[in-house]
Coordinates of C-alpha atoms in Angstrom, one line a residue:
Chain W
M1 CA 0.0 0.0 0.0
I2 CA 2.7 2.4 1.0
R3 CA 4.7 1.4 -2.1
L4 CA 1.8 2.1 -4.3
A5 CA 1.4 5.5 -2.6
V6 CA 5.0 6.3 -3.2
L7 CA 4.8 5.1 -6.8
L8 CA 1.7 7.3 -7.4
S9 CA 3.3 10.4 -5.9
V10 CA 6.4 9.9 -8.0
L11 CA 4.2 9.4 -11.1
W12 CA 2.4 12.6 -10.3
L13 CA 5.7 14.4 -10.3
A14 CA 6.3 13.1 -13.8
A15 CA 3.0 14.7 -15.1
P16 CA 4.3 18.2 -15.9
A17 CA 7.1 16.7 -18.1
L18 CA 7.7 18.8 -21.2
A19 CA 7.2 17.9 -24.8
A20 CA 10.5 19.6 -25.5
D21 CA 13.4 17.2 -25.4
P22 CA 16.6 18.4 -23.8
S23 CA 18.4 18.7 -27.1
E24 CA 16.1 21.5 -28.2
M25 CA 16.6 23.5 -25.0
L26 CA 18.7 26.6 -24.8
K27 CA 21.8 26.3 -22.6
D28 CA 21.2 29.6 -20.8
P29 CA 18.5 28.7 -18.2
A30 CA 17.1 32.3 -18.2
L31 CA 16.7 32.3 -22.0
E32 CA 15.2 28.8 -21.9
K33 CA 12.7 30.0 -19.3
R34 CA 11.8 32.9 -21.5
A35 CA 11.4 30.7 -24.5
H36 CA 9.3 28.2 -22.5
T37 CA 7.0 31.0 -21.2
L38 CA 6.6 32.4 -24.7
G39 CA 6.0 29.0 -26.2
K40 CA 3.2 28.3 -23.7
E41 CA 1.3 31.2 -25.2
L42 CA 1.7 30.0 -28.8
R43 CA -0.9 27.6 -30.1
C44 CA 0.1 24.4 -31.8
L45 CA -1.5 24.6 -35.3
V46 CA -1.9 20.8 -35.5
C47 CA -3.6 20.0 -32.2
Q48 CA -5.0 23.4 -31.7
S49 CA -5.8 23.3 -28.0
E50 CA -2.3 22.7 -26.9
S51 CA 0.6 25.1 -26.8
I52 CA 3.7 24.3 -28.8
E53 CA 5.5 23.6 -25.5
D54 CA 3.0 20.9 -24.7
S55 CA 2.5 19.3 -28.1
N56 CA 4.4 16.4 -29.6
A57 CA 3.4 17.4 -33.1
D58 CA 6.3 17.9 -35.6
L59 CA 5.2 21.4 -36.5
A60 CA 5.2 22.3 -32.8
K61 CA 8.7 21.0 -32.5
D62 CA 9.8 23.0 -35.5
L63 CA 8.2 26.2 -34.0
R64 CA 9.9 25.5 -30.6
I65 CA 13.2 25.3 -32.3
I66 CA 12.6 28.5 -34.3
V67 CA 11.4 30.4 -31.2
R68 CA 14.6 29.3 -29.3
E69 CA 16.8 30.1 -32.2
Q70 CA 15.4 33.7 -32.4
I71 CA 15.6 34.2 -28.6
G72 CA 19.2 32.9 -28.7
K73 CA 19.9 35.5 -31.3
G74 CA 18.6 38.2 -29.0
A75 CA 15.0 38.8 -30.3
S76 CA 12.5 40.3 -27.9
D77 CA 9.3 38.4 -26.9
E78 CA 7.4 40.8 -29.0
Q79 CA 9.6 40.2 -32.1
V80 CA 9.2 36.5 -31.8
K81 CA 5.4 36.8 -31.4
K82 CA 5.3 39.1 -34.4
F83 CA 7.3 36.5 -36.4
V84 CA 4.7 33.8 -35.7
V85 CA 1.6 36.0 -36.0
D86 CA 2.9 37.3 -39.4
R87 CA 2.7 33.7 -40.6
Y88 CA -0.2 32.1 -38.7
G89 CA -2.4 35.1 -37.6
D90 CA -3.7 36.1 -34.2
Y91 CA -5.2 32.6 -33.9
V92 CA -1.7 31.3 -32.9
L93 CA -1.8 33.3 -29.7
L94 CA -3.6 31.4 -27.0
N95 CA -4.2 34.7 -25.3
P96 CA -6.0 36.7 -28.0
P97 CA -4.9 40.4 -28.3
F98 CA -7.3 43.2 -27.4
K99 CA -8.3 44.9 -30.6
G100 CA -11.2 45.7 -32.9
A101 CA -12.0 42.2 -34.1
T102 CA -11.8 40.7 -30.6
L103 CA -13.7 43.4 -28.8
V104 CA -16.8 41.3 -28.5
L105 CA -14.7 38.4 -27.1
W106 CA -13.2 40.5 -24.4
L107 CA -16.1 42.8 -23.5
G108 CA -19.1 40.6 -24.3
P109 CA -19.2 38.9 -20.9
F110 CA -18.9 42.2 -19.0
G111 CA -21.7 43.6 -21.3
L112 CA -23.9 40.6 -20.5
L113 CA -23.2 41.0 -16.8
A114 CA -24.1 44.7 -17.0
V115 CA -27.4 44.0 -18.8
S116 CA -28.3 41.3 -16.3
L117 CA -27.5 43.6 -13.3
V118 CA -29.7 46.3 -14.7
A119 CA -32.5 43.8 -15.3
A120 CA -32.1 42.4 -11.7
W121 CA -32.1 45.9 -10.3
A122 CA -35.3 46.8 -12.2
F123 CA -36.9 43.6 -11.0
F124 CA -36.1 44.0 -7.3
R125 CA -37.0 47.7 -7.3
R126 CA -40.4 47.0 -8.7
R127 CA -41.0 44.2 -6.1
A128 CA -39.8 46.5 -3.3
K129 CA -42.3 49.1 -4.4
G130 CA -45.0 46.5 -3.5
Q131 CA -46.3 46.2 -7.0
A132 CA -48.2 43.0 -7.4
P133 CA -46.9 40.8 -10.1
A134 CA -48.8 41.1 -13.4
G135 CA -52.0 39.1 -13.6
S136 CA -52.9 38.9 -9.9
A137 CA -55.5 41.1 -8.2
P138 CA -55.6 42.1 -4.5
L139 CA -57.6 39.8 -2.3
S140 CA -61.3 40.4 -2.0
D141 CA -62.9 40.8 1.4
A142 CA -64.3 37.3 1.3
E143 CA -60.8 35.9 0.5
K144 CA -59.2 37.9 3.3
R145 CA -61.7 36.4 5.8
R146 CA -61.1 32.9 4.6
L147 CA -57.3 33.5 4.9
E148 CA -57.6 34.7 8.4
A149 CA -59.7 31.7 9.4
L150 CA -57.2 29.3 7.8
L151 CA -54.3 30.9 9.7
K152 CA -56.2 30.7 13.0
D153 CA -57.0 27.0 12.3
G154 CA -53.3 26.3 12.0
K155 CA -52.5 27.5 15.5
Chain U
M1 CA -43.9 46.5 -25.9
R2 CA -43.9 44.1 -23.0
R3 CA -44.7 41.2 -25.3
V4 CA -41.6 42.0 -27.4
L5 CA -39.5 42.0 -24.2
Y6 CA -40.7 38.5 -23.3
L7 CA -39.7 37.3 -26.8
L8 CA -36.2 38.7 -26.3
P9 CA -34.6 35.6 -24.7
V10 CA -36.0 33.5 -27.5
L11 CA -34.6 35.8 -30.1
V12 CA -31.2 35.9 -28.3
F13 CA -31.3 32.1 -28.2
A14 CA -32.1 31.8 -31.9
G15 CA -29.3 34.3 -32.7
L16 CA -26.8 32.3 -30.7
A17 CA -28.0 29.0 -32.1
L18 CA -27.5 30.2 -35.7
F19 CA -24.1 31.5 -34.8
F20 CA -23.0 28.2 -33.2
L21 CA -24.7 26.1 -35.9
K22 CA -22.5 27.9 -38.5
G23 CA -19.5 27.2 -36.3
L24 CA -20.3 23.5 -36.3
T25 CA -20.1 23.3 -40.1
L26 CA -16.7 25.1 -40.3
N27 CA -13.6 23.0 -40.4
P28 CA -11.3 24.3 -37.6
R29 CA -8.3 23.2 -39.6
E30 CA -9.0 25.5 -42.4
L31 CA -7.5 28.6 -40.9
P32 CA -7.4 31.8 -43.1
S33 CA -3.9 32.2 -44.4
M34 CA -2.0 35.3 -43.5
L35 CA 0.0 35.0 -46.7
I36 CA -2.8 35.9 -49.1
D37 CA -1.9 38.9 -51.2
R38 CA 1.6 38.9 -49.9
P39 CA 4.7 38.0 -51.9
V40 CA 6.0 34.5 -51.6
P41 CA 8.6 34.2 -48.8
E42 CA 12.2 34.6 -49.6
M43 CA 13.6 31.1 -50.3
N44 CA 16.3 29.3 -52.2
L45 CA 15.6 25.6 -51.7
P46 CA 18.1 23.0 -53.1
P47 CA 16.8 20.5 -55.6
L48 CA 16.1 16.8 -54.8
P49 CA 18.9 14.3 -55.7
G50 CA 18.6 13.0 -59.3
R51 CA 16.3 15.7 -60.5
G52 CA 18.9 17.9 -62.2
A53 CA 21.0 20.7 -60.9
D54 CA 18.7 23.6 -61.8
T55 CA 15.4 22.2 -60.4
G56 CA 15.4 23.6 -56.9
L57 CA 12.9 26.3 -55.9
A58 CA 13.7 29.9 -55.3
S59 CA 11.4 32.9 -54.9
A60 CA 12.5 34.3 -58.3
D61 CA 11.3 31.1 -60.0
L62 CA 7.7 32.0 -59.1
K63 CA 7.7 35.2 -61.2
G64 CA 6.6 35.5 -64.8
R65 CA 3.6 33.2 -64.9
V66 CA 0.8 31.9 -62.7
S67 CA 1.9 28.8 -60.8
L68 CA 0.9 26.3 -58.1
V69 CA 3.1 25.6 -55.1
N70 CA 2.3 22.2 -53.5
I71 CA 3.6 21.2 -50.1
Y72 CA 4.2 17.4 -49.8
G73 CA 6.4 14.9 -48.1
S74 CA 7.2 11.2 -48.5
W75 CA 5.7 10.7 -45.0
C76 CA 2.4 12.3 -45.9
I77 CA -0.5 9.9 -46.4
A78 CA -3.0 12.3 -47.9
C79 CA -0.4 13.3 -50.5
I80 CA -0.6 9.8 -52.0
Q81 CA -4.3 10.3 -52.4
E82 CA -3.7 13.8 -54.0
H83 CA -0.9 12.8 -56.3
P84 CA -2.8 11.3 -59.3
Y85 CA -4.8 14.5 -59.5
L86 CA -1.6 16.6 -59.6
Q87 CA -0.5 14.4 -62.5
K88 CA -3.7 15.1 -64.3
I89 CA -3.5 18.8 -63.7
K90 CA 0.1 18.7 -65.0
E91 CA -1.2 17.0 -68.2
L92 CA -3.8 19.7 -68.7
G93 CA -0.8 22.1 -69.1
V94 CA -2.6 25.1 -67.7
V95 CA -0.1 25.9 -64.9
P96 CA 3.3 24.6 -63.8
I97 CA 3.2 22.9 -60.4
H98 CA 6.2 23.3 -58.1
G99 CA 6.7 21.2 -55.1
I100 CA 8.2 21.8 -51.6
D101 CA 9.4 18.5 -50.1
W102 CA 8.6 19.5 -46.5
R103 CA 10.2 18.0 -43.3
D104 CA 11.7 15.2 -45.4
D105 CA 14.9 13.6 -46.2
P106 CA 15.5 14.7 -49.9
V107 CA 16.5 11.2 -50.8
E108 CA 13.1 9.9 -49.6
G109 CA 11.4 12.8 -51.3
A110 CA 13.0 11.9 -54.6
K111 CA 12.2 8.2 -54.2
W112 CA 8.6 8.9 -53.5
L113 CA 8.4 10.9 -56.7
K114 CA 9.9 8.0 -58.6
K115 CA 7.4 5.6 -57.2
H116 CA 4.2 7.8 -57.4
G117 CA 5.1 9.9 -60.5
D118 CA 6.5 13.4 -60.7
P119 CA 4.1 16.2 -61.7
Y120 CA 6.5 19.0 -60.6
A121 CA 8.4 21.5 -62.7
R122 CA 10.6 22.4 -59.8
V123 CA 11.0 20.8 -56.3
G124 CA 12.8 22.4 -53.4
S125 CA 13.9 20.4 -50.4
D126 CA 12.9 21.9 -47.0
P127 CA 14.0 19.5 -44.3
A128 CA 13.1 19.9 -40.6
P129 CA 12.6 22.4 -39.1
G130 CA 10.9 23.4 -42.3
R131 CA 11.8 27.1 -42.3
T132 CA 10.3 27.8 -45.7
A133 CA 7.1 26.0 -44.9
I134 CA 6.7 28.0 -41.7
D135 CA 7.4 31.2 -43.7
F136 CA 4.5 30.0 -45.9
G137 CA 2.3 29.5 -42.8
V138 CA 1.9 25.8 -43.5
T139 CA 0.0 23.9 -40.9
G140 CA 0.0 20.4 -42.6
A141 CA 0.6 18.6 -45.8
P142 CA -0.7 18.7 -48.5
E143 CA -1.3 22.4 -49.0
T144 CA -1.4 24.2 -52.3
F145 CA -0.8 27.8 -53.0
V146 CA -1.8 29.7 -56.1
V147 CA 0.9 32.3 -57.0
D148 CA 0.3 35.0 -59.6
K149 CA 2.7 36.4 -62.3
N150 CA 4.3 38.8 -59.9
G151 CA 5.1 36.2 -57.3
I152 CA 2.2 37.2 -55.0
I153 CA 0.3 34.5 -53.2
R154 CA -3.4 34.6 -54.1
Y155 CA -5.0 31.5 -52.7
K156 CA -4.3 28.6 -50.4
H157 CA -6.0 25.3 -50.5
I158 CA -5.7 23.1 -47.3
G159 CA -5.9 19.4 -47.8
P160 CA -5.7 17.2 -50.9
V161 CA -6.5 18.7 -54.3
D162 CA -8.8 16.6 -56.6
M163 CA -10.5 17.4 -59.9
R164 CA -13.5 18.9 -58.0
V165 CA -11.3 21.4 -56.2
W166 CA -9.5 22.0 -59.4
D167 CA -12.6 22.7 -61.5
K168 CA -14.6 24.6 -58.8
T169 CA -11.8 26.6 -57.1
L170 CA -8.3 26.6 -58.5
L171 CA -9.0 26.8 -62.2
P172 CA -11.4 29.8 -61.9
I173 CA -8.8 31.7 -59.8
I174 CA -6.0 30.8 -62.3
R175 CA -8.2 32.0 -65.2
E176 CA -8.9 35.2 -63.4
L177 CA -5.2 35.8 -62.7
N178 CA -4.3 35.0 -66.3
K179 CA -6.5 37.7 -67.7

């Protein structure tokens, strides 16, 4: 049992292993970290929901190599991103940029939240004012008497 | 007025449903190319062994007449399916087809052409990491680009070309560019 637990915990440590094999990595750990962080933001065009750092696809491997090559040559993160976006479009960025075409994507949820808050506010205000919901009339005298009798009975 | 307000959620739902329904019919692999209306990337790819010294593919080779650039590789299964149609298109003699042997050992790329036939005017070898293919924004093989007389990319077809794609899509574009 304990052995199994140890095995599982060790296996769990293996989970975050990278798709990048050591031969691709840059020697300078600081640059490698930058390349890895940047690669995490770039979509693999083959598997589409994985970043190029996570994917085993050949194209992802090629892009990892090219990203590292450029960073090794001293390119800034922005320059590398521009290189990839120039070829594959904004789609390649897992974190889409804030601009005209993506306005609905970024602001839509807040817009919906605002609309629903206004609707909720209007609803509760009307209820607080004591307005009866549409379609129901106030109780008649006979109904009031019957209600009182019922309430008394319950005691 | 109030009636209309009650209908609003239904209308919003119908709008969203249409939007998502359209999304379901789209192929997520067919990404719009960034290269359309841009010049072909700078390249000077060496020829495949046994195809002659001056049969590599450089950017300058794509100027002067409308041409097709086809991305293939000996490892690519869909390319085998596409290949007979490329042969047919070559026989039609409307456009030259150039090949880029992508992520491939040039020896294997040449062998593959011997085995399946060689529809290409020029073939450039672009072994891993496939820099030229990445400059073309290639996401997989096969892909086919239509390049105009000035070396500007006008269209990209993702996936195998067949006679239907040729008749319905590629040929009309080529005719338009030849005007």
